[in-house]
Amino acid sequence: MGILDVKIVQDFIRTCNDGWLQGWHERNGGNLTYRMKEEEVKECRPFFQDDDTWTDMGVTGENLSGEFFLTTGSGKFFRNVILEPESSIGIVEINKAGNAWRIVWGLKGGAKPTSEFPSHFMNHSVRYEATNGACRVIYHAHTPNLIAMTYTLPLTSYDFTRALWKSATECPVVFPDGVGVVPWMVPGGADIALATSEVMKKFDAAVWAHHGLFCSGPDFDITFGLMHTIEKAAQIYNFVMSSGQGQIRQTITDANLRAIAKEFGVVLNEEFLE
Ligand code: 2HA
Ligand code: ZN
């Protein structure tokens, strides 16, 4: 029995590979983090190393003090995670102050956590608050159809949420709160991390203009499913816009949206309804 036999590590690897198979992770694009449960840390602890090098993150999340995260590695390719997990992914521990990490497993050969770790970390912090600790997964992918939409639609939550809700009937049920939008920013640092975490206070998904999507959720199925649903809706939106040359003959109306919400027992964000 090794750490790669632990269920949560296997689920993490599988999720990376699923994203690769979807075509969302060219080269080193995208990143995934998971906040581990106590019993999962216990299962993995026999395989931990004791390295006392702490790296400052430039952001602080006091509510994540002492937590352990599974993370993809900076510059690592999702395509290789299934073949070389020990060097492509790792586990980091957060310090008491909630502002630095150290590697306790994996990321072999001098690798580091994802370049977007500050964004992931701040998103974990605000989603932890927003969901009473239920949120465990933050997933960033380069979803091509959603990226394309950021060139043709105004960069507002209102425009994106309505376009996506109306692109497939299940959408309002899957993301009733809607999606947030972050304008174009330089990736990888504290500024985009703070801007994204502001948006994530209200939404479990945040569009990064001309870049991709951040999704959050309690487990891999729900979070991957959210990414998949939004990207598929974006694909339909683009098919409709290109095949119809911008003309729409009919669509899902606001009354239809309200009827779906009633039938499925979800509360739609009124800000996005007319
Ligand atoms: O290359 O996706 O946002 C990793 C990224 C940066
Ligand atoms: Zn990216």
Short mmCIF file of C-alpha atoms and ligand atoms in Angstrom, two decimals:
data_model
loop_
_atom_site.label_atom_id
_atom_site.label_comp_id
_atom_site.label_asym_id
_atom_site.label_seq_id
_atom_site.Cartn_x
_atom_site.Cartn_y
_atom_site.Cartn_z
CA MET A 1 0.00 0.00 0.00
CA GLY A 2 1.38 3.37 -1.07
CA ILE A 3 -0.08 6.88 -1.06
CA LEU A 4 -1.21 6.35 -4.67
CA ASP A 5 -3.58 3.65 -3.39
CA VAL A 6 -5.39 6.16 -1.16
CA LYS A 7 -8.87 6.83 -2.60
CA ILE A 8 -8.76 10.63 -2.41
CA VAL A 9 -5.38 10.73 -4.21
CA GLN A 10 -6.78 8.44 -6.91
CA ASP A 11 -9.90 10.63 -7.26
CA PHE A 12 -7.71 13.74 -7.60
CA ILE A 13 -5.61 12.08 -10.34
CA ARG A 14 -8.74 10.88 -12.14
CA THR A 15 -10.21 14.40 -12.11
CA CYS A 16 -7.03 15.81 -13.68
CA ASN A 17 -7.17 13.18 -16.38
CA ASP A 18 -10.88 13.79 -17.03
CA GLY A 19 -10.08 17.48 -17.61
CA TRP A 20 -7.26 16.56 -19.98
CA LEU A 21 -9.61 14.28 -21.94
CA GLN A 22 -12.08 17.18 -22.30
CA GLY A 23 -9.43 19.29 -24.02
CA TRP A 24 -9.31 21.93 -21.27
CA HIS A 25 -5.62 21.59 -20.36
CA GLU A 26 -3.27 22.35 -23.22
CA ARG A 27 0.38 22.23 -22.12
CA ASN A 28 0.49 23.33 -18.44
CA GLY A 29 -2.91 25.05 -18.57
CA GLY A 30 -5.28 24.79 -15.60
CA ASN A 31 -4.92 23.73 -11.98
CA LEU A 32 -6.77 21.79 -9.28
CA THR A 33 -6.70 21.94 -5.47
CA TYR A 34 -8.55 19.93 -2.83
CA ARG A 35 -8.82 20.68 0.91
CA MET A 36 -8.35 17.31 2.59
CA LYS A 37 -10.57 15.86 5.32
CA GLU A 38 -8.96 14.91 8.63
CA GLU A 39 -9.31 11.18 7.95
CA GLU A 40 -7.74 11.60 4.51
CA VAL A 41 -4.74 13.40 6.01
CA LYS A 42 -4.44 10.52 8.49
CA GLU A 43 -4.37 7.97 5.66
CA CYS A 44 -1.67 9.91 3.82
CA ARG A 45 0.45 10.94 6.82
CA PRO A 46 2.68 7.82 6.86
CA PHE A 47 3.98 8.96 3.46
CA PHE A 48 4.68 12.58 4.48
CA GLN A 49 8.19 14.04 4.58
CA ASP A 50 9.34 16.53 7.19
CA ASP A 51 10.64 19.56 5.33
CA ASP A 52 10.56 22.78 7.29
CA THR A 53 10.79 25.21 4.34
CA TRP A 54 7.75 27.50 4.41
CA THR A 55 6.87 29.66 1.39
CA ASP A 56 4.89 32.87 1.86
CA MET A 57 1.77 33.16 -0.35
CA GLY A 58 1.27 36.94 -0.35
CA VAL A 59 -2.33 36.38 0.81
CA THR A 60 -3.84 35.25 4.11
CA GLY A 61 -6.73 32.94 4.88
CA GLU A 62 -6.95 32.61 8.65
CA ASN A 63 -9.81 30.13 8.44
CA LEU A 64 -7.51 27.70 6.55
CA SER A 65 -4.79 27.62 9.21
CA GLY A 66 -3.29 24.12 9.49
CA GLU A 67 -5.25 22.68 6.54
CA PHE A 68 -3.75 20.23 4.01
CA PHE A 69 -4.30 20.61 0.25
CA LEU A 70 -3.77 18.29 -2.66
CA THR A 71 -2.54 20.48 -5.53
CA THR A 72 -1.33 20.25 -9.09
CA GLY A 73 2.23 21.50 -9.67
CA SER A 74 3.32 24.75 -11.25
CA GLY A 75 4.36 24.23 -14.88
CA LYS A 76 3.12 20.62 -14.78
CA PHE A 77 0.96 19.16 -17.55
CA PHE A 78 -2.46 17.63 -16.69
CA ARG A 79 -1.73 15.13 -19.45
CA ASN A 80 1.13 13.68 -17.38
CA VAL A 81 -0.57 13.53 -13.97
CA ILE A 82 -1.79 9.96 -14.46
CA LEU A 83 1.68 8.81 -15.60
CA GLU A 84 3.91 10.76 -13.18
CA PRO A 85 1.80 11.69 -10.16
CA GLU A 86 4.70 12.07 -7.69
CA SER A 87 6.26 14.89 -9.68
CA SER A 88 3.06 16.41 -11.16
CA ILE A 89 0.98 16.81 -7.98
CA GLY A 90 1.61 17.09 -4.24
CA ILE A 91 0.25 17.80 -0.79
CA VAL A 92 0.97 21.06 1.05
CA GLU A 93 0.34 22.04 4.65
CA ILE A 94 -0.73 25.59 5.57
CA ASN A 95 0.97 27.28 8.55
CA LYS A 96 -0.76 28.54 11.71
CA ALA A 97 -1.01 32.13 10.43
CA GLY A 98 -2.68 30.97 7.17
CA ASN A 99 -0.20 32.75 4.91
CA ALA A 100 2.44 30.15 3.93
CA TRP A 101 2.70 26.55 2.70
CA ARG A 102 5.21 23.73 2.90
CA ILE A 103 5.34 20.57 0.82
CA VAL A 104 4.69 17.35 2.74
CA TRP A 105 4.38 14.93 -0.19
CA GLY A 106 4.99 14.83 -3.97
CA LEU A 107 6.06 17.69 -6.28
CA LYS A 108 9.28 15.70 -6.69
CA GLY A 109 12.31 17.21 -8.37
CA GLY A 110 11.89 20.73 -6.98
CA ALA A 111 8.35 21.36 -8.25
CA LYS A 112 6.04 23.86 -6.51
CA PRO A 113 2.25 24.12 -6.08
CA THR A 114 0.33 25.64 -8.99
CA SER A 115 1.21 29.22 -9.97
CA GLU A 116 -2.43 30.03 -9.18
CA PHE A 117 -2.15 28.74 -5.61
CA PRO A 118 -2.85 32.23 -4.17
CA SER A 119 -6.13 32.39 -6.17
CA HIS A 120 -7.07 28.85 -5.19
CA PHE A 121 -6.25 29.54 -1.56
CA MET A 122 -8.27 32.76 -1.36
CA ASN A 123 -11.17 31.08 -3.16
CA HIS A 124 -11.04 28.19 -0.67
CA SER A 125 -11.10 30.74 2.13
CA VAL A 126 -14.21 32.62 0.91
CA ARG A 127 -16.06 29.49 -0.26
CA TYR A 128 -15.34 27.86 3.13
CA GLU A 129 -17.09 30.84 4.71
CA ALA A 130 -19.94 30.90 2.16
CA THR A 131 -20.70 27.17 2.49
CA ASN A 132 -20.07 26.58 6.20
CA GLY A 133 -17.01 24.51 5.40
CA ALA A 134 -18.67 22.31 2.74
CA CYS A 135 -16.51 23.58 -0.15
CA ARG A 136 -13.36 21.49 -0.70
CA VAL A 137 -12.51 21.76 -4.39
CA ILE A 138 -11.28 24.67 -6.51
CA TYR A 139 -10.75 23.88 -10.20
CA HIS A 140 -9.41 26.16 -12.92
CA ALA A 141 -9.58 25.13 -16.60
CA HIS A 142 -9.06 26.73 -20.01
CA THR A 143 -12.54 26.01 -21.36
CA PRO A 144 -12.44 27.12 -25.00
CA ASN A 145 -16.09 27.97 -25.63
CA LEU A 146 -16.45 30.03 -22.49
CA ILE A 147 -13.22 31.87 -23.33
CA ALA A 148 -14.64 32.60 -26.79
CA MET A 149 -17.77 34.11 -25.21
CA THR A 150 -15.60 36.62 -23.34
CA TYR A 151 -14.83 38.23 -26.74
CA THR A 152 -18.43 38.65 -27.80
CA LEU A 153 -20.49 39.39 -24.66
CA PRO A 154 -20.25 42.31 -22.20
CA LEU A 155 -18.11 41.18 -19.24
CA THR A 156 -20.89 41.22 -16.64
CA SER A 157 -22.42 38.52 -14.44
CA TYR A 158 -25.80 39.57 -15.80
CA ASP A 159 -24.93 38.97 -19.44
CA PHE A 160 -23.02 35.72 -18.85
CA THR A 161 -25.51 34.19 -16.45
CA ARG A 162 -28.49 34.90 -18.69
CA ALA A 163 -26.75 33.68 -21.85
CA LEU A 164 -25.66 30.44 -20.12
CA TRP A 165 -28.99 29.79 -18.34
CA LYS A 166 -30.79 30.14 -21.67
CA SER A 167 -28.37 27.87 -23.55
CA ALA A 168 -29.50 24.62 -21.94
CA THR A 169 -32.52 23.79 -19.79
CA GLU A 170 -30.55 22.20 -16.92
CA CYS A 171 -28.29 25.22 -16.44
CA PRO A 172 -30.45 27.21 -14.00
CA VAL A 173 -30.75 24.06 -11.86
CA VAL A 174 -26.97 23.45 -11.83
CA PHE A 175 -25.93 27.05 -11.09
CA PRO A 176 -29.00 28.90 -9.75
CA ASP A 177 -26.82 31.68 -8.24
CA GLY A 178 -25.34 32.44 -11.68
CA VAL A 179 -21.70 33.02 -12.59
CA GLY A 180 -19.34 35.84 -11.68
CA VAL A 181 -17.02 37.58 -14.14
CA VAL A 182 -13.49 38.86 -13.48
CA PRO A 183 -12.15 41.31 -16.09
CA TRP A 184 -8.85 40.54 -17.82
CA MET A 185 -5.98 40.58 -15.32
CA VAL A 186 -2.42 39.27 -15.17
CA PRO A 187 -2.69 35.68 -13.88
CA GLY A 188 -0.68 34.09 -11.08
CA GLY A 189 -0.52 36.73 -8.35
CA ALA A 190 -2.21 38.24 -5.33
CA ASP A 191 -4.21 40.88 -7.29
CA ILE A 192 -6.16 38.39 -9.41
CA ALA A 193 -6.51 36.17 -6.32
CA LEU A 194 -8.20 38.97 -4.37
CA ALA A 195 -10.41 40.05 -7.31
CA THR A 196 -11.53 36.46 -7.89
CA SER A 197 -12.21 35.78 -4.22
CA GLU A 198 -14.43 38.92 -4.09
CA VAL A 199 -16.52 37.42 -6.93
CA MET A 200 -16.48 33.97 -5.29
CA LYS A 201 -18.17 35.41 -2.19
CA LYS A 202 -21.37 35.43 -4.27
CA PHE A 203 -20.84 32.73 -6.89
CA ASP A 204 -19.44 29.20 -7.04
CA ALA A 205 -18.07 29.87 -10.54
CA ALA A 206 -15.98 32.80 -11.80
CA VAL A 207 -15.20 33.51 -15.45
CA TRP A 208 -11.71 34.90 -16.13
CA ALA A 209 -11.99 37.07 -19.25
CA HIS A 210 -9.96 35.73 -22.20
CA HIS A 211 -8.49 33.03 -19.92
CA GLY A 212 -10.87 30.42 -18.50
CA LEU A 213 -13.09 29.46 -15.59
CA PHE A 214 -12.81 28.83 -11.84
CA CYS A 215 -15.30 26.44 -10.26
CA SER A 216 -15.78 25.43 -6.64
CA GLY A 217 -17.70 22.67 -4.92
CA PRO A 218 -17.88 20.10 -2.13
CA ASP A 219 -16.37 17.23 -4.15
CA PHE A 220 -14.82 16.38 -7.52
CA ASP A 221 -18.07 15.17 -9.12
CA ILE A 222 -20.00 18.36 -8.36
CA THR A 223 -17.12 20.70 -9.23
CA PHE A 224 -16.15 18.93 -12.44
CA GLY A 225 -19.85 18.71 -13.31
CA LEU A 226 -20.22 22.47 -12.87
CA MET A 227 -17.23 23.15 -15.14
CA HIS A 228 -18.60 20.68 -17.71
CA THR A 229 -22.13 22.11 -17.63
CA ILE A 230 -20.98 25.73 -18.03
CA GLU A 231 -18.55 24.90 -20.84
CA LYS A 232 -21.20 22.84 -22.66
CA ALA A 233 -23.71 25.69 -22.37
CA ALA A 234 -21.05 28.04 -23.77
CA GLN A 235 -20.50 25.67 -26.69
CA ILE A 236 -24.23 25.66 -27.44
CA TYR A 237 -24.31 29.46 -27.18
CA ASN A 238 -21.46 29.73 -29.70
CA PHE A 239 -23.05 27.16 -32.05
CA VAL A 240 -26.30 29.14 -31.97
CA MET A 241 -24.61 32.49 -32.51
CA SER A 242 -22.45 31.26 -35.38
CA SER A 243 -25.00 29.04 -37.13
CA GLY A 244 -27.73 31.67 -36.77
CA GLN A 245 -25.33 34.51 -37.60
CA GLY A 246 -26.44 36.30 -34.45
CA GLN A 247 -30.16 35.81 -35.10
CA ILE A 248 -32.25 33.89 -32.58
CA ARG A 249 -35.66 32.59 -33.57
CA GLN A 250 -36.68 31.37 -30.08
CA THR A 251 -35.11 30.82 -26.70
CA ILE A 252 -35.81 29.84 -23.08
CA THR A 253 -37.83 32.77 -21.71
CA ASP A 254 -37.62 34.27 -18.22
CA ALA A 255 -41.03 32.71 -17.51
CA ASN A 256 -39.56 29.33 -18.55
CA LEU A 257 -36.61 29.90 -16.18
CA ARG A 258 -39.00 30.60 -13.30
CA ALA A 259 -41.01 27.47 -14.15
CA ILE A 260 -37.84 25.32 -14.11
CA ALA A 261 -36.85 26.77 -10.72
CA LYS A 262 -40.28 26.03 -9.28
CA GLU A 263 -40.33 22.44 -10.56
CA PHE A 264 -36.78 21.65 -9.39
CA GLY A 265 -37.05 23.50 -6.08
CA VAL A 266 -34.16 25.91 -6.66
CA VAL A 267 -34.08 29.65 -6.01
CA LEU A 268 -32.76 31.59 -8.99
CA ASN A 269 -30.75 34.76 -8.41
CA GLU A 270 -33.39 37.47 -9.02
CA GLU A 271 -30.68 39.93 -10.16
CA PHE A 272 -30.52 38.01 -13.42
CA LEU A 273 -34.24 37.67 -14.14
CA GLU A 274 -36.52 40.15 -15.86
O1 2HA B 1 -0.71 27.58 -16.53
O2 2HA B 1 -3.68 27.99 -16.05
O3 2HA B 1 -3.63 30.42 -15.05
C1 2HA B 1 -1.50 27.46 -15.45
C2 2HA B 1 -2.63 28.38 -15.60
C3 2HA B 1 -2.45 29.76 -15.18
ZN ZN B 2 -5.08 29.47 -16.51
#
